[in-house]
PDB file of C-alpha atoms in Angstrom:
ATOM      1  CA  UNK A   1      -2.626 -22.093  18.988  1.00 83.00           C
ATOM      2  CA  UNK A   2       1.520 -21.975  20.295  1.00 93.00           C
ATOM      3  CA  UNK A   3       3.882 -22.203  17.531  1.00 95.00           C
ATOM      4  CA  UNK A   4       5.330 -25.468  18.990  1.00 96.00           C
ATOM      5  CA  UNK A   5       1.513 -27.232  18.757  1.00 96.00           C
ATOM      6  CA  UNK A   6       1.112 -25.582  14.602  1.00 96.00           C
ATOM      7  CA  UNK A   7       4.315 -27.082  13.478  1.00 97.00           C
ATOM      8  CA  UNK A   8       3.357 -30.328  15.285  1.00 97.00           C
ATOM      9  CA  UNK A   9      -0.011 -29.939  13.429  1.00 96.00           C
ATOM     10  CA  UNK A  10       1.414 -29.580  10.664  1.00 97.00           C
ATOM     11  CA  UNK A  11       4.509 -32.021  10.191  1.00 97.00           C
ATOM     12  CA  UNK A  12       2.187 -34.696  11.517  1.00 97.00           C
ATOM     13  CA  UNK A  13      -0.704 -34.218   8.820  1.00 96.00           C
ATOM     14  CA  UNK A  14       2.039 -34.005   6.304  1.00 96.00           C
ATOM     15  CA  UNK A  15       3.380 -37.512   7.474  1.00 97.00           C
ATOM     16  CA  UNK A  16       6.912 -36.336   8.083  1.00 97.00           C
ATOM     17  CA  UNK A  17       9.132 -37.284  10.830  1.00 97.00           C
ATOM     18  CA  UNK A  18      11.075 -34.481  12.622  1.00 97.00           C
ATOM     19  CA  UNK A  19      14.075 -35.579  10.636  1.00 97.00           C
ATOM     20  CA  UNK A  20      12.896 -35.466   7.136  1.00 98.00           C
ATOM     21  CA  UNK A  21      11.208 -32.125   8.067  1.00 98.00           C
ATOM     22  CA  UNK A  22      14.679 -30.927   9.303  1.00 97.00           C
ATOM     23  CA  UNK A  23      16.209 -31.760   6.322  1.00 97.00           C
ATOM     24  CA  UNK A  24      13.604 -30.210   4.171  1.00 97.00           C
ATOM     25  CA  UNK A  25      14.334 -26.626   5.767  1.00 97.00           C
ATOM     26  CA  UNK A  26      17.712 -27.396   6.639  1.00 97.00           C
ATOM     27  CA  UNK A  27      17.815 -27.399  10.312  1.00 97.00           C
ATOM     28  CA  UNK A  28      19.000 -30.389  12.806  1.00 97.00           C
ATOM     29  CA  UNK A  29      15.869 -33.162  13.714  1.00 97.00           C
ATOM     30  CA  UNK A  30      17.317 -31.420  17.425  1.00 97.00           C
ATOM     31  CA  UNK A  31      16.271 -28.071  16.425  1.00 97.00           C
ATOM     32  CA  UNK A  32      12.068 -29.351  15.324  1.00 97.00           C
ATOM     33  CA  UNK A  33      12.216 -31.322  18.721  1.00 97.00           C
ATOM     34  CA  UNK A  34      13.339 -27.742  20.644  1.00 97.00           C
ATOM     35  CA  UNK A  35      10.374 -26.026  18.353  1.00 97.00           C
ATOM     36  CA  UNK A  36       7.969 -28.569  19.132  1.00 97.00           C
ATOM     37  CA  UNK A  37       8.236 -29.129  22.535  1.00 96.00           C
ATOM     38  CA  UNK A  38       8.139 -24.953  22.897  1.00 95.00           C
ATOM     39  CA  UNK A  39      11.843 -24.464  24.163  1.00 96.00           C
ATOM     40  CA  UNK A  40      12.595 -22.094  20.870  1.00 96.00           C
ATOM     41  CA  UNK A  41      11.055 -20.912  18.116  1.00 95.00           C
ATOM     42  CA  UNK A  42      12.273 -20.847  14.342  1.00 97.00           C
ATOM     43  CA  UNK A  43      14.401 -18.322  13.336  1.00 95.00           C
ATOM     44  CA  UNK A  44      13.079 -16.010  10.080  1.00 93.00           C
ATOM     45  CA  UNK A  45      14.378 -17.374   7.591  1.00 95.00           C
ATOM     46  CA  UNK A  46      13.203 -20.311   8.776  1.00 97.00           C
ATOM     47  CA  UNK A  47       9.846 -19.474   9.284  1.00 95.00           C
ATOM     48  CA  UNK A  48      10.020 -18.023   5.570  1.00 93.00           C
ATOM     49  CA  UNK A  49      11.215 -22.526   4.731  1.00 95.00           C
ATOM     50  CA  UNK A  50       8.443 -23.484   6.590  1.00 97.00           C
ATOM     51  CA  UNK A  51       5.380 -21.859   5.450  1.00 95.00           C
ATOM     52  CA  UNK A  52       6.685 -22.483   1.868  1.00 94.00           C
ATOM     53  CA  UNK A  53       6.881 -26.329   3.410  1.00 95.00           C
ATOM     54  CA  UNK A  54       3.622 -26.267   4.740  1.00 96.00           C
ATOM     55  CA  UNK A  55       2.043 -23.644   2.344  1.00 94.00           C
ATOM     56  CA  UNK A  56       0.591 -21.186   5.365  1.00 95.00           C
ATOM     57  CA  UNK A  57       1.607 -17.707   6.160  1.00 94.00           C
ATOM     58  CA  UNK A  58       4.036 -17.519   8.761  1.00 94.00           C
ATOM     59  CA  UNK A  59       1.296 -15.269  10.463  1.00 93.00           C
ATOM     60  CA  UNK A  60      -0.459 -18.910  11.270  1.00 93.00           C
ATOM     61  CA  UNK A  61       2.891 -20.857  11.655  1.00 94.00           C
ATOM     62  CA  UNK A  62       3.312 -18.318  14.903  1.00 93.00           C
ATOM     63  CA  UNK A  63      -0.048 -19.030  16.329  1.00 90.00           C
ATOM     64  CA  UNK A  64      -1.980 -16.130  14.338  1.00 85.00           C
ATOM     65  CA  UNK A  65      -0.092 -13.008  16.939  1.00 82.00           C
ATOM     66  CA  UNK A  66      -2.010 -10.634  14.792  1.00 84.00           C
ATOM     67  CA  UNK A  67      -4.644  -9.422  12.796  1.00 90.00           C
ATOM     68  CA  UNK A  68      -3.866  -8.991   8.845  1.00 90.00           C
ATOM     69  CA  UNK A  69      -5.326  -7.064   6.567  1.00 89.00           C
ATOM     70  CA  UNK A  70      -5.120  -5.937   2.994  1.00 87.00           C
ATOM     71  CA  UNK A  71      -3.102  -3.404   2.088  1.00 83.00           C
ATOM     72  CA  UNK A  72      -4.493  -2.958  -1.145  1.00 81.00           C
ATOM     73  CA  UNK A  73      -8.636  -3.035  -0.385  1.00 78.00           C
ATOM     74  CA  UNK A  74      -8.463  -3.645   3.369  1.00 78.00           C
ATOM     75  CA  UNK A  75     -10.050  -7.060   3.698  1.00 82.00           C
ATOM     76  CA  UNK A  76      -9.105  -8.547   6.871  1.00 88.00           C
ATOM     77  CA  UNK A  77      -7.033 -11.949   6.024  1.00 91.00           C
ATOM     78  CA  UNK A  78      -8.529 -14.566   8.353  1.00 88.00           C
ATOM     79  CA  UNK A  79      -7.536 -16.991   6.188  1.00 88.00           C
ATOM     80  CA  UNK A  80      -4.366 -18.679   4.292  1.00 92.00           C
ATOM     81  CA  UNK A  81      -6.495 -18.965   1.302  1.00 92.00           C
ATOM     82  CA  UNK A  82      -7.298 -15.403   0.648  1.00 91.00           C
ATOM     83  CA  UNK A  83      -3.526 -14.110   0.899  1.00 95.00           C
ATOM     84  CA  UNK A  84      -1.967 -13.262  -2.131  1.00 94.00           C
ATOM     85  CA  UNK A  85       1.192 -15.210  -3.613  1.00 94.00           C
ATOM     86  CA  UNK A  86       4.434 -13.818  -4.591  1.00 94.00           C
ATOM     87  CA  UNK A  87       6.097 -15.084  -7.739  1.00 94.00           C
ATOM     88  CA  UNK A  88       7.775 -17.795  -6.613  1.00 93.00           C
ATOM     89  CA  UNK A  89       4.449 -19.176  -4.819  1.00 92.00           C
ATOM     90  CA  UNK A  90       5.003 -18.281  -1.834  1.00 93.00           C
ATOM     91  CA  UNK A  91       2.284 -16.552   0.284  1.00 93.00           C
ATOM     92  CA  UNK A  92       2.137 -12.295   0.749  1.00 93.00           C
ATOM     93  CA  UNK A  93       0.950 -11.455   3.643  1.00 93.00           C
ATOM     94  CA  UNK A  94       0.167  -8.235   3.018  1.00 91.00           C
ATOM     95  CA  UNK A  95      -2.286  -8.697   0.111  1.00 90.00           C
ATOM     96  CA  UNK A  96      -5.556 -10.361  -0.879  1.00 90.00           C
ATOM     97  CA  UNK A  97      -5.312 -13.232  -3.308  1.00 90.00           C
ATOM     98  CA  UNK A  98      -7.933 -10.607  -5.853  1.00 85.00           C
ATOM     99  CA  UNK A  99      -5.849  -7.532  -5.226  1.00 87.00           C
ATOM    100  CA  UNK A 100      -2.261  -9.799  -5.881  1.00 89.00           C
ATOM    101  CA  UNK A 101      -1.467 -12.447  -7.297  1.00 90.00           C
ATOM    102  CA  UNK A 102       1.749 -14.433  -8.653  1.00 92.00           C
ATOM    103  CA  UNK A 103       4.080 -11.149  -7.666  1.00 90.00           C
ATOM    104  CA  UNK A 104       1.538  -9.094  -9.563  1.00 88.00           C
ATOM    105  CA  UNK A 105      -1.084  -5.944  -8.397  1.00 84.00           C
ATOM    106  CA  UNK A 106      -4.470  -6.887 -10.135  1.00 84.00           C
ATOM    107  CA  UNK A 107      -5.795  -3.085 -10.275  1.00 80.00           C
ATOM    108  CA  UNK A 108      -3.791  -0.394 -12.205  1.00 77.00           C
ATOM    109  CA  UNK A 109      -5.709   2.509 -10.339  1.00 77.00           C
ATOM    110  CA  UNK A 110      -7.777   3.415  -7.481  1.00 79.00           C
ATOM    111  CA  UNK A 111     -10.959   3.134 -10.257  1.00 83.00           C
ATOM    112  CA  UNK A 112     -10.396  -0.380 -11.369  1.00 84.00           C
ATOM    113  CA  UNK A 113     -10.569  -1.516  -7.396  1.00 82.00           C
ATOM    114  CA  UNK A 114     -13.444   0.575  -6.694  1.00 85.00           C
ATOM    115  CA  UNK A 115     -15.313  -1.191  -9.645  1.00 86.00           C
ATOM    116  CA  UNK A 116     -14.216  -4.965  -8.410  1.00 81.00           C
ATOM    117  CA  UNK A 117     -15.319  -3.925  -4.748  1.00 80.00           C
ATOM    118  CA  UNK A 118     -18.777  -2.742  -6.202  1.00 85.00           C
ATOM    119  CA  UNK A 119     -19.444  -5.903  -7.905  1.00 82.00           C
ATOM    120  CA  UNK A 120     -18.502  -7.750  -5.099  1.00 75.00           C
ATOM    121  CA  UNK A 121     -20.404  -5.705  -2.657  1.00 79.00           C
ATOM    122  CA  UNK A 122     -23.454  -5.255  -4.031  1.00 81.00           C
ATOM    123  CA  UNK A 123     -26.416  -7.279  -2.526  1.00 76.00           C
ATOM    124  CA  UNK A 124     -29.794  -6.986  -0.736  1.00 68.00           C
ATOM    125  CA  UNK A 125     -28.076  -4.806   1.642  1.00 78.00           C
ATOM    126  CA  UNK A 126     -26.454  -2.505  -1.010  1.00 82.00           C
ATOM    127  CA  UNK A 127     -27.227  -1.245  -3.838  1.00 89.00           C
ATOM    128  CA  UNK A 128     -24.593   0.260  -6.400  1.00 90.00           C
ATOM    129  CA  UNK A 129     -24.841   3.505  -5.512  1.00 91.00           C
ATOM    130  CA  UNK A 130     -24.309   3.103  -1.828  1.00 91.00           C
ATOM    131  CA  UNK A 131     -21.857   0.349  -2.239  1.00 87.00           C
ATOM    132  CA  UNK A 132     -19.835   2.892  -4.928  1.00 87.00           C
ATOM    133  CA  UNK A 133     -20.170   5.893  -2.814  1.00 88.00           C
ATOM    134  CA  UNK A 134     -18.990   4.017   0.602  1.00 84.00           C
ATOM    135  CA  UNK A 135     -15.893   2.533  -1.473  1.00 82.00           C
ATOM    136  CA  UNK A 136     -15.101   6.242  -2.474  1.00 81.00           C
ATOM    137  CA  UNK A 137     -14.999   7.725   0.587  1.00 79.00           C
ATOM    138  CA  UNK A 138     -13.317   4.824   2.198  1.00 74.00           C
ATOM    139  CA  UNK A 139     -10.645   3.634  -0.130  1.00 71.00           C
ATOM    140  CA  UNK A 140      -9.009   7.331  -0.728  1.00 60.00           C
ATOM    141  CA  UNK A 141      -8.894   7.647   3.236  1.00 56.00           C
ATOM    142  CA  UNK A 142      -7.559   3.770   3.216  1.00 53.00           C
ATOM    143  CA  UNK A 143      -4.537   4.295   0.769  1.00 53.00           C
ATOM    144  CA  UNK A 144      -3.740   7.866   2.353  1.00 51.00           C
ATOM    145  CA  UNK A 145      -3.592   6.102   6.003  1.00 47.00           C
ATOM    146  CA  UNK A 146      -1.287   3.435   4.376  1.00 49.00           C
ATOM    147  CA  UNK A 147       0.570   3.657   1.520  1.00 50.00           C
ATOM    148  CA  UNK A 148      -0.223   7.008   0.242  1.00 45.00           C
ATOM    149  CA  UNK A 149      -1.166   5.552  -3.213  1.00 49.00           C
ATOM    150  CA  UNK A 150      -2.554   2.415  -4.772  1.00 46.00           C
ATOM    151  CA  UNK A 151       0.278   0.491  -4.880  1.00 44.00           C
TER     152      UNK A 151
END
């Protein structure tokens, strides 16, 4: 979905007009028409007002461009309510609401996630062992391809 048709979506099911929505992220009613009809878009900092507003990442304010995934245990993020949340509330895109949460890292080493990921895993498809074993080769590679380091 466009950016113009999401914030449309959105101010609409939130029962705003375009001017109290202006006011609440302290733009001109002008400058939601101009984002809603698709002549611009909202500036960052903006788009930082708005998915606090509307509580969605920003990744889904601009039409979900691309793919996210979990920089901690590499979940893919295909939805608002798996993303992590910063202190303030407001949604980290770069994290899994189980590997952060309020501006915090859940896991204190690369151990403790490997243990959550097992629980979570295991199934009629894996058992323990395999589930433990893929997590171990995968995760090291994971963090060394990213970060370096569990974060």
């Amino acid at each position: 979905m466009e950016t113009r048709k999401v914030i449309l979506e959105l101010r609409t099911k939130r029962g705003l007009s375009q001017d109290e929505l202006a006011e609440k992220v302290m733009v001109t009613r002008q400058a939601v028409s101009r984002w809603e009809n698709g002549e611009t878009v909202p500036n960052t900092e903006t788009l930082k007002l708005l998915s606090k507003e509307f509580d969605v990442s920003i990744n889904t304010l601009l039409g979900e461009p691309r793919k996210l995934i979990c920089q901690c245990c590499g979940m893919p993020l295909e939805d608002d309510s798996i993303i992590g949340r910063d202190s303030d509330g407001s949604l980290n895109e770069d994290y899994c609401k189980w590997c952060y949460a309020d501006g915090t890292y859940t896991y204190s080493d690369m151990d403790e996630l490997i243990d959550v990921c097992v629980r979570n895993m295991v199934s009629e498809n894996f058992t323990e062992e395999q589930a433990r074993s893929y997590m171990k080769e995968l995760l090291p590679n994971w963090f060394s391809i990213k970060k370096g380091k569990l974060p």
